PDB file of C-alpha atoms in Angstrom:
ATOM      1  CA  LEU M   1      -2.430 -11.213  13.589  1.00 42.00           C
ATOM      2  CA  SER M   2      -3.981 -14.943  13.768  1.00 46.00           C
ATOM      3  CA  SER M   3      -6.770 -13.790  11.190  1.00 53.00           C
ATOM      4  CA  TRP M   4      -3.774 -12.540   8.321  1.00 53.00           C
ATOM      5  CA  ASN M   5      -2.594 -17.550   9.721  1.00 63.00           C
ATOM      6  CA  ASN M   6      -6.238 -18.176  10.319  1.00 76.00           C
ATOM      7  CA  PRO M   7      -9.123 -15.949   8.046  1.00 80.00           C
ATOM      8  CA  ALA M   8     -12.205 -17.779   8.316  1.00 83.00           C
ATOM      9  CA  LYS M   9     -11.384 -18.291  11.848  1.00 84.00           C
ATOM     10  CA  GLY M  10     -10.533 -14.517  11.460  1.00 85.00           C
ATOM     11  CA  THR M  11     -13.402 -13.198  10.187  1.00 91.00           C
ATOM     12  CA  GLN M  12     -15.544 -15.301  12.560  1.00 90.00           C
ATOM     13  CA  TYR M  13     -14.134 -14.038  15.220  1.00 91.00           C
ATOM     14  CA  PHE M  14     -14.926 -10.519  14.059  1.00 93.00           C
ATOM     15  CA  LEU M  15     -18.189 -11.041  12.744  1.00 95.00           C
ATOM     16  CA  SER M  16     -19.102 -12.608  16.681  1.00 94.00           C
ATOM     17  CA  ALA M  17     -17.214  -9.367  18.066  1.00 95.00           C
ATOM     18  CA  LEU M  18     -19.936  -7.230  15.403  1.00 95.00           C
ATOM     19  CA  ASP M  19     -22.599  -9.247  17.128  1.00 95.00           C
ATOM     20  CA  ILE M  20     -21.759  -8.021  20.076  1.00 96.00           C
ATOM     21  CA  TYR M  21     -20.432  -5.468  19.213  1.00 95.00           C
ATOM     22  CA  GLN M  22     -24.195  -4.174  17.620  1.00 96.00           C
ATOM     23  CA  SER M  23     -26.831  -6.105  20.033  1.00 96.00           C
ATOM     24  CA  ILE M  24     -25.230  -2.945  23.032  1.00 96.00           C
ATOM     25  CA  GLY M  25     -24.463   0.098  20.738  1.00 94.00           C
ATOM     26  CA  ASP M  26     -21.135  -0.047  20.746  1.00 96.00           C
ATOM     27  CA  GLU M  27     -20.694   2.276  17.513  1.00 96.00           C
ATOM     28  CA  ASN M  28     -16.308   2.278  17.857  1.00 95.00           C
ATOM     29  CA  GLY M  29     -16.630  -1.794  18.034  1.00 96.00           C
ATOM     30  CA  VAL M  30     -18.156  -1.579  15.281  1.00 97.00           C
ATOM     31  CA  ALA M  31     -16.346   0.481  13.137  1.00 97.00           C
ATOM     32  CA  VAL M  32     -13.510  -2.099  14.569  1.00 96.00           C
ATOM     33  CA  CYS M  33     -14.545  -5.078  13.147  1.00 96.00           C
ATOM     34  CA  TYR M  34     -15.832  -4.217   9.481  1.00 97.00           C
ATOM     35  CA  MET M  35     -12.931  -2.472   8.857  1.00 95.00           C
ATOM     36  CA  GLN M  36     -11.420  -6.259   9.645  1.00 94.00           C
ATOM     37  CA  LEU M  37     -13.539  -7.540   8.162  1.00 96.00           C
ATOM     38  CA  GLY M  38     -12.170  -5.344   5.298  1.00 95.00           C
ATOM     39  CA  LEU M  39      -8.971  -5.429   5.760  1.00 91.00           C
ATOM     40  CA  ILE M  40      -8.884  -9.510   5.440  1.00 92.00           C
ATOM     41  CA  SER M  41     -10.669  -9.453   2.437  1.00 93.00           C
ATOM     42  CA  TYR M  42      -8.262  -6.748   0.992  1.00 90.00           C
ATOM     43  CA  MET M  43      -5.482  -9.936   1.824  1.00 88.00           C
ATOM     44  CA  LEU M  44      -7.147 -11.941   0.405  1.00 89.00           C
ATOM     45  CA  GLN M  45      -8.060  -9.817  -2.951  1.00 89.00           C
ATOM     46  CA  TYR M  46     -10.947  -9.567  -2.818  1.00 94.00           C
ATOM     47  CA  TYR M  47     -11.472  -6.077  -3.637  1.00 94.00           C
ATOM     48  CA  THR M  48     -15.381  -5.600  -3.659  1.00 97.00           C
ATOM     49  CA  ASP M  49     -15.848  -7.252  -0.243  1.00 96.00           C
ATOM     50  CA  ALA M  50     -13.415  -5.804   1.430  1.00 96.00           C
ATOM     51  CA  LEU M  51     -14.836  -1.798  -0.183  1.00 97.00           C
ATOM     52  CA  LYS M  52     -18.479  -3.289   0.664  1.00 97.00           C
ATOM     53  CA  ASN M  53     -17.070  -3.482   4.343  1.00 97.00           C
ATOM     54  CA  LEU M  54     -14.979  -0.423   4.597  1.00 97.00           C
ATOM     55  CA  ASN M  55     -17.854   1.803   4.032  1.00 97.00           C
ATOM     56  CA  LEU M  56     -20.276   0.255   6.578  1.00 97.00           C
ATOM     57  CA  SER M  57     -16.434   1.093   9.221  1.00 97.00           C
ATOM     58  CA  ILE M  58     -16.875   4.150   7.885  1.00 97.00           C
ATOM     59  CA  LYS M  59     -20.627   4.210   8.960  1.00 97.00           C
ATOM     60  CA  ALA M  60     -20.272   3.741  12.072  1.00 96.00           C
ATOM     61  CA  LYS M  61     -17.263   5.784  12.769  1.00 95.00           C
ATOM     62  CA  GLU M  62     -15.321   7.254   9.998  1.00 95.00           C
ATOM     63  CA  THR M  63     -11.163   7.050  10.856  1.00 95.00           C
ATOM     64  CA  PRO M  64      -8.429   7.429   8.575  1.00 95.00           C
ATOM     65  CA  VAL M  65      -7.265   3.762   8.285  1.00 94.00           C
ATOM     66  CA  ALA M  66     -10.893   2.689   6.817  1.00 96.00           C
ATOM     67  CA  VAL M  67     -10.714   5.377   4.584  1.00 96.00           C
ATOM     68  CA  TYR M  68      -7.280   4.500   3.282  1.00 95.00           C
ATOM     69  CA  LEU M  69      -8.147   0.989   3.031  1.00 95.00           C
ATOM     70  CA  ALA M  70     -10.776   2.262   0.962  1.00 96.00           C
ATOM     71  CA  ALA M  71      -8.931   4.307  -1.710  1.00 96.00           C
ATOM     72  CA  LEU M  72      -6.127   0.608  -1.646  1.00 94.00           C
ATOM     73  CA  SER M  73      -9.295  -1.464  -2.314  1.00 95.00           C
ATOM     74  CA  TYR M  74     -10.659   1.253  -5.516  1.00 97.00           C
ATOM     75  CA  THR M  75      -7.060   1.310  -6.347  1.00 94.00           C
ATOM     76  CA  GLU M  76      -6.931  -2.189  -6.648  1.00 93.00           C
ATOM     77  CA  LEU M  77     -10.598  -1.999  -8.815  1.00 96.00           C
ATOM     78  CA  ASP M  78      -8.707   0.844 -11.288  1.00 95.00           C
ATOM     79  CA  SER M  79     -11.520   3.263  -9.875  1.00 97.00           C
ATOM     80  CA  PHE M  80      -9.462   5.894  -9.784  1.00 96.00           C
ATOM     81  CA  LYS M  81     -11.503   9.359  -9.019  1.00 96.00           C
ATOM     82  CA  LEU M  82     -12.261   7.556  -5.760  1.00 97.00           C
ATOM     83  CA  ALA M  83      -9.024   6.454  -4.655  1.00 97.00           C
ATOM     84  CA  LYS M  84      -8.255   9.869  -5.323  1.00 97.00           C
ATOM     85  CA  GLN M  85     -10.414  11.229  -3.081  1.00 97.00           C
ATOM     86  CA  TYR M  86     -10.747   8.336  -0.528  1.00 97.00           C
ATOM     87  CA  PHE M  87      -6.578   8.995  -0.488  1.00 96.00           C
ATOM     88  CA  SER M  88      -7.213  12.712  -0.233  1.00 97.00           C
ATOM     89  CA  LYS M  89      -9.633  12.188   3.128  1.00 96.00           C
ATOM     90  CA  SER M  90      -7.153  10.435   4.345  1.00 96.00           C
ATOM     91  CA  ILE M  91      -4.077  12.068   3.745  1.00 96.00           C
ATOM     92  CA  ALA M  92      -5.977  15.341   5.902  1.00 97.00           C
ATOM     93  CA  SER M  93      -7.040  13.033   8.333  1.00 96.00           C
ATOM     94  CA  TYR M  94      -3.558  12.065   9.205  1.00 96.00           C
ATOM     95  CA  ILE M  95      -1.980  15.719   8.300  1.00 96.00           C
ATOM     96  CA  HIS M  96      -5.043  17.217  11.646  1.00 96.00           C
ATOM     97  CA  ASN M  97      -3.847  14.421  13.678  1.00 95.00           C
ATOM     98  CA  GLY M  98      -0.641  14.938  12.617  1.00 96.00           C
ATOM     99  CA  ASP M  99       0.484  10.885  12.714  1.00 95.00           C
ATOM    100  CA  SER M 100       3.373  10.740  10.038  1.00 94.00           C
ATOM    101  CA  SER M 101       3.214   7.418   9.135  1.00 93.00           C
ATOM    102  CA  GLY M 102      -0.197   7.188   8.129  1.00 94.00           C
ATOM    103  CA  LEU M 103       0.086  10.212   5.608  1.00 96.00           C
ATOM    104  CA  TYR M 104       3.164   9.197   4.203  1.00 95.00           C
ATOM    105  CA  GLU M 105       1.763   5.355   3.581  1.00 93.00           C
ATOM    106  CA  SER M 106      -0.652   7.095   1.890  1.00 96.00           C
ATOM    107  CA  TYR M 107       1.707   9.432  -0.324  1.00 97.00           C
ATOM    108  CA  MET M 108       3.101   6.157  -1.703  1.00 95.00           C
ATOM    109  CA  TYR M 109       0.033   5.173  -2.579  1.00 94.00           C
ATOM    110  CA  LEU M 110      -1.033   8.204  -4.089  1.00 97.00           C
ATOM    111  CA  GLY M 111       2.038   7.871  -5.119  1.00 96.00           C
ATOM    112  CA  ARG M 112       1.570   4.429  -6.787  1.00 94.00           C
ATOM    113  CA  LEU M 113      -2.000   4.950  -8.395  1.00 96.00           C
ATOM    114  CA  HIS M 114      -0.687   8.081 -10.338  1.00 97.00           C
ATOM    115  CA  LEU M 115       1.527   5.337 -11.674  1.00 95.00           C
ATOM    116  CA  LYS M 116      -0.948   3.466 -12.690  1.00 93.00           C
ATOM    117  CA  THR M 117      -2.795   6.521 -14.193  1.00 96.00           C
ATOM    118  CA  GLU M 118       0.808   6.936 -15.600  1.00 96.00           C
ATOM    119  CA  VAL M 119       0.417  10.834 -14.119  1.00 97.00           C
ATOM    120  CA  LEU M 120       4.046  10.140 -13.955  1.00 97.00           C
ATOM    121  CA  ASP M 121       4.904  13.866 -12.502  1.00 97.00           C
ATOM    122  CA  SER M 122       2.831  13.392  -9.794  1.00 97.00           C
ATOM    123  CA  ALA M 123       3.798   9.711  -8.961  1.00 97.00           C
ATOM    124  CA  PHE M 124       8.170  10.820  -8.077  1.00 97.00           C
ATOM    125  CA  HIS M 125       6.523  13.532  -6.123  1.00 97.00           C
ATOM    126  CA  TYR M 126       5.129  11.522  -3.869  1.00 97.00           C
ATOM    127  CA  LEU M 127       7.190   9.153  -4.220  1.00 97.00           C
ATOM    128  CA  ASN M 128      10.350  10.803  -3.741  1.00 97.00           C
ATOM    129  CA  SER M 129       8.853  12.220  -0.418  1.00 97.00           C
ATOM    130  CA  VAL M 130       8.037   9.155   0.806  1.00 96.00           C
ATOM    131  CA  VAL M 131      11.840   7.985  -0.268  1.00 95.00           C
ATOM    132  CA  LYS M 132      13.845  11.052   1.725  1.00 95.00           C
ATOM    133  CA  ARG M 133      11.165  10.793   4.521  1.00 95.00           C
ATOM    134  CA  ASN M 134      12.911   7.717   5.023  1.00 93.00           C
ATOM    135  CA  LEU M 135      16.417   8.189   4.436  1.00 93.00           C
ATOM    136  CA  ARG M 136      16.073  10.925   7.482  1.00 93.00           C
ATOM    137  CA  LEU M 137      14.830   8.579   9.593  1.00 91.00           C
ATOM    138  CA  ASN M 138      17.708   6.101   8.300  1.00 85.00           C
ATOM    139  CA  ASP M 139      14.929   2.763   8.517  1.00 78.00           C
ATOM    140  CA  HIS M 140      16.393   0.403   5.881  1.00 80.00           C
ATOM    141  CA  LEU M 141      13.533  -1.706   6.063  1.00 83.00           C
ATOM    142  CA  SER M 142      11.177   1.143   5.797  1.00 88.00           C
ATOM    143  CA  LEU M 143      12.311   2.010   2.284  1.00 89.00           C
ATOM    144  CA  ILE M 144      12.075  -1.638   0.387  1.00 87.00           C
ATOM    145  CA  ARG M 145       8.253  -0.888  -0.615  1.00 90.00           C
ATOM    146  CA  PRO M 146       9.404   3.284  -2.117  1.00 91.00           C
ATOM    147  CA  TYR M 147      12.553   1.428  -3.509  1.00 92.00           C
ATOM    148  CA  ALA M 148      10.106  -0.774  -5.195  1.00 90.00           C
ATOM    149  CA  PHE M 149       7.630   1.664  -6.134  1.00 93.00           C
ATOM    150  CA  ILE M 150      10.403   4.283  -7.633  1.00 94.00           C
ATOM    151  CA  SER M 151      12.274   2.502  -9.770  1.00 92.00           C
ATOM    152  CA  GLU M 152       9.350   1.559 -11.070  1.00 93.00           C
ATOM    153  CA  TYR M 153       8.665   5.301 -12.557  1.00 95.00           C
ATOM    154  CA  TYR M 154      11.913   5.254 -13.628  1.00 94.00           C
ATOM    155  CA  LEU M 155      11.841   2.734 -16.013  1.00 92.00           C
ATOM    156  CA  LYS M 156       8.129   4.303 -17.438  1.00 93.00           C
ATOM    157  CA  ILE M 157      10.719   7.401 -18.248  1.00 95.00           C
ATOM    158  CA  ASN M 158      13.496   5.085 -19.690  1.00 93.00           C
ATOM    159  CA  ASP M 159      16.307   6.128 -16.670  1.00 94.00           C
ATOM    160  CA  VAL M 160      17.160   2.450 -17.111  1.00 91.00           C
ATOM    161  CA  ASP M 161      19.955   2.171 -14.639  1.00 92.00           C
ATOM    162  CA  LYS M 162      18.139   4.181 -12.268  1.00 94.00           C
ATOM    163  CA  ALA M 163      14.662   1.857 -12.462  1.00 91.00           C
ATOM    164  CA  ILE M 164      17.830  -1.101 -11.795  1.00 90.00           C
ATOM    165  CA  PHE M 165      19.382   1.210  -9.286  1.00 93.00           C
ATOM    166  CA  PHE M 166      16.532   1.386  -6.944  1.00 91.00           C
ATOM    167  CA  ALA M 167      14.182  -2.125  -7.910  1.00 89.00           C
ATOM    168  CA  GLU M 168      18.200  -3.481  -6.289  1.00 89.00           C
ATOM    169  CA  ARG M 169      18.462  -2.100  -3.496  1.00 89.00           C
ATOM    170  CA  SER M 170      14.796  -3.033  -2.624  1.00 88.00           C
ATOM    171  CA  PHE M 171      15.289  -6.769  -4.094  1.00 83.00           C
ATOM    172  CA  GLU M 172      18.726  -7.653  -2.319  1.00 84.00           C
ATOM    173  CA  SER M 173      17.028  -5.925   0.936  1.00 80.00           C
ATOM    174  CA  GLU M 174      14.492  -7.414   1.548  1.00 79.00           C
ATOM    175  CA  GLN M 175      16.298 -10.586   0.665  1.00 76.00           C
ATOM    176  CA  ASN M 176      18.998 -10.163   3.212  1.00 73.00           C
ATOM    177  CA  ARG M 177      15.906  -9.482   5.471  1.00 70.00           C
ATOM    178  CA  LYS M 178      16.073 -10.528   9.271  1.00 63.00           C
ATOM    179  CA  THR M 179      13.395  -9.164  10.625  1.00 66.00           C
ATOM    180  CA  GLY M 180       9.672  -8.812   9.978  1.00 60.00           C
ATOM    181  CA  SER M 181       7.187 -10.547   7.869  1.00 59.00           C
ATOM    182  CA  THR M 182       7.887 -11.049   3.972  1.00 63.00           C
ATOM    183  CA  ASP M 183       7.327  -7.982   2.104  1.00 63.00           C
ATOM    184  CA  GLU M 184       6.011 -10.418  -1.290  1.00 70.00           C
ATOM    185  CA  ILE M 185       4.090  -6.936  -2.695  1.00 67.00           C
ATOM    186  CA  SER M 186       7.968  -5.519  -2.708  1.00 73.00           C
ATOM    187  CA  SER M 187       9.879  -8.827  -4.328  1.00 74.00           C
ATOM    188  CA  ILE M 188       6.776  -8.902  -7.264  1.00 77.00           C
ATOM    189  CA  GLN M 189       7.289  -5.023  -8.418  1.00 79.00           C
ATOM    190  CA  SER M 190      11.770  -5.377  -8.071  1.00 82.00           C
ATOM    191  CA  ALA M 191      11.567  -8.353  -9.910  1.00 80.00           C
ATOM    192  CA  LYS M 192       9.627  -7.167 -12.129  1.00 83.00           C
ATOM    193  CA  VAL M 193      10.892  -3.946 -12.677  1.00 85.00           C
ATOM    194  CA  LEU M 194      14.538  -5.841 -12.322  1.00 83.00           C
ATOM    195  CA  SER M 195      12.998  -7.802 -15.203  1.00 84.00           C
ATOM    196  CA  GLU M 196      12.345  -5.683 -18.013  1.00 84.00           C
ATOM    197  CA  ALA M 197      14.773  -3.555 -17.077  1.00 83.00           C
ATOM    198  CA  TYR M 198      17.719  -5.513 -17.920  1.00 79.00           C
ATOM    199  CA  ALA M 199      15.806  -7.117 -21.425  1.00 85.00           C
ATOM    200  CA  LYS M 200      15.764  -3.688 -22.002  1.00 80.00           C
ATOM    201  CA  PHE M 201      19.740  -4.319 -22.020  1.00 75.00           C
ATOM    202  CA  GLY M 202      19.516  -7.131 -24.086  1.00 77.00           C
ATOM    203  CA  ASN M 203      21.372  -9.003 -20.861  1.00 73.00           C
ATOM    204  CA  TYR M 204      18.514 -12.107 -20.941  1.00 70.00           C
ATOM    205  CA  LYS M 205      20.211 -14.130 -18.482  1.00 77.00           C
ATOM    206  CA  ASN M 206      19.253 -11.713 -15.991  1.00 73.00           C
TER     207      ASN M 206
END
């Protein structure tokens, strides 16, 4: 967690650890260090650098998390074909490993990718599956981001009432959060949808 508060120091520590793991031939350690370096770059929005490190991590030892993070990075760079390939690999690994948490997080961002590429039926399929699963878990915090993303789907199909409903549920839940770190991505996403949805109604004050 300190890496996100101080990415420069985090990078320094991981590079030092990487040298040690490389010197003793520890592939697992090398893979973890490159993945963490890639994650720091991703969080700083240096997506090309993130991919460089993530692919080095995958080369050392392929893990579904590194593959998933690479898929996210390709999405941000609008390399959608590669992003889909990496999502498919991470999803297959999560299914094989029985990791439902990783699986549905991949589904959520694959749904977001389909939103970006206007493949709306597929976007709804993946996002709705995440919403249904998290509702079954009765975990309201886990619904903040999928609600934010699915609200954009409803805005795109011009179902403005549902767009506002889900965006408001996401935004209000995030504003009322009492535990965990702030989810700025969800706040920005839901606020953006609410702004556009209210504008469609001519409600410019809201």
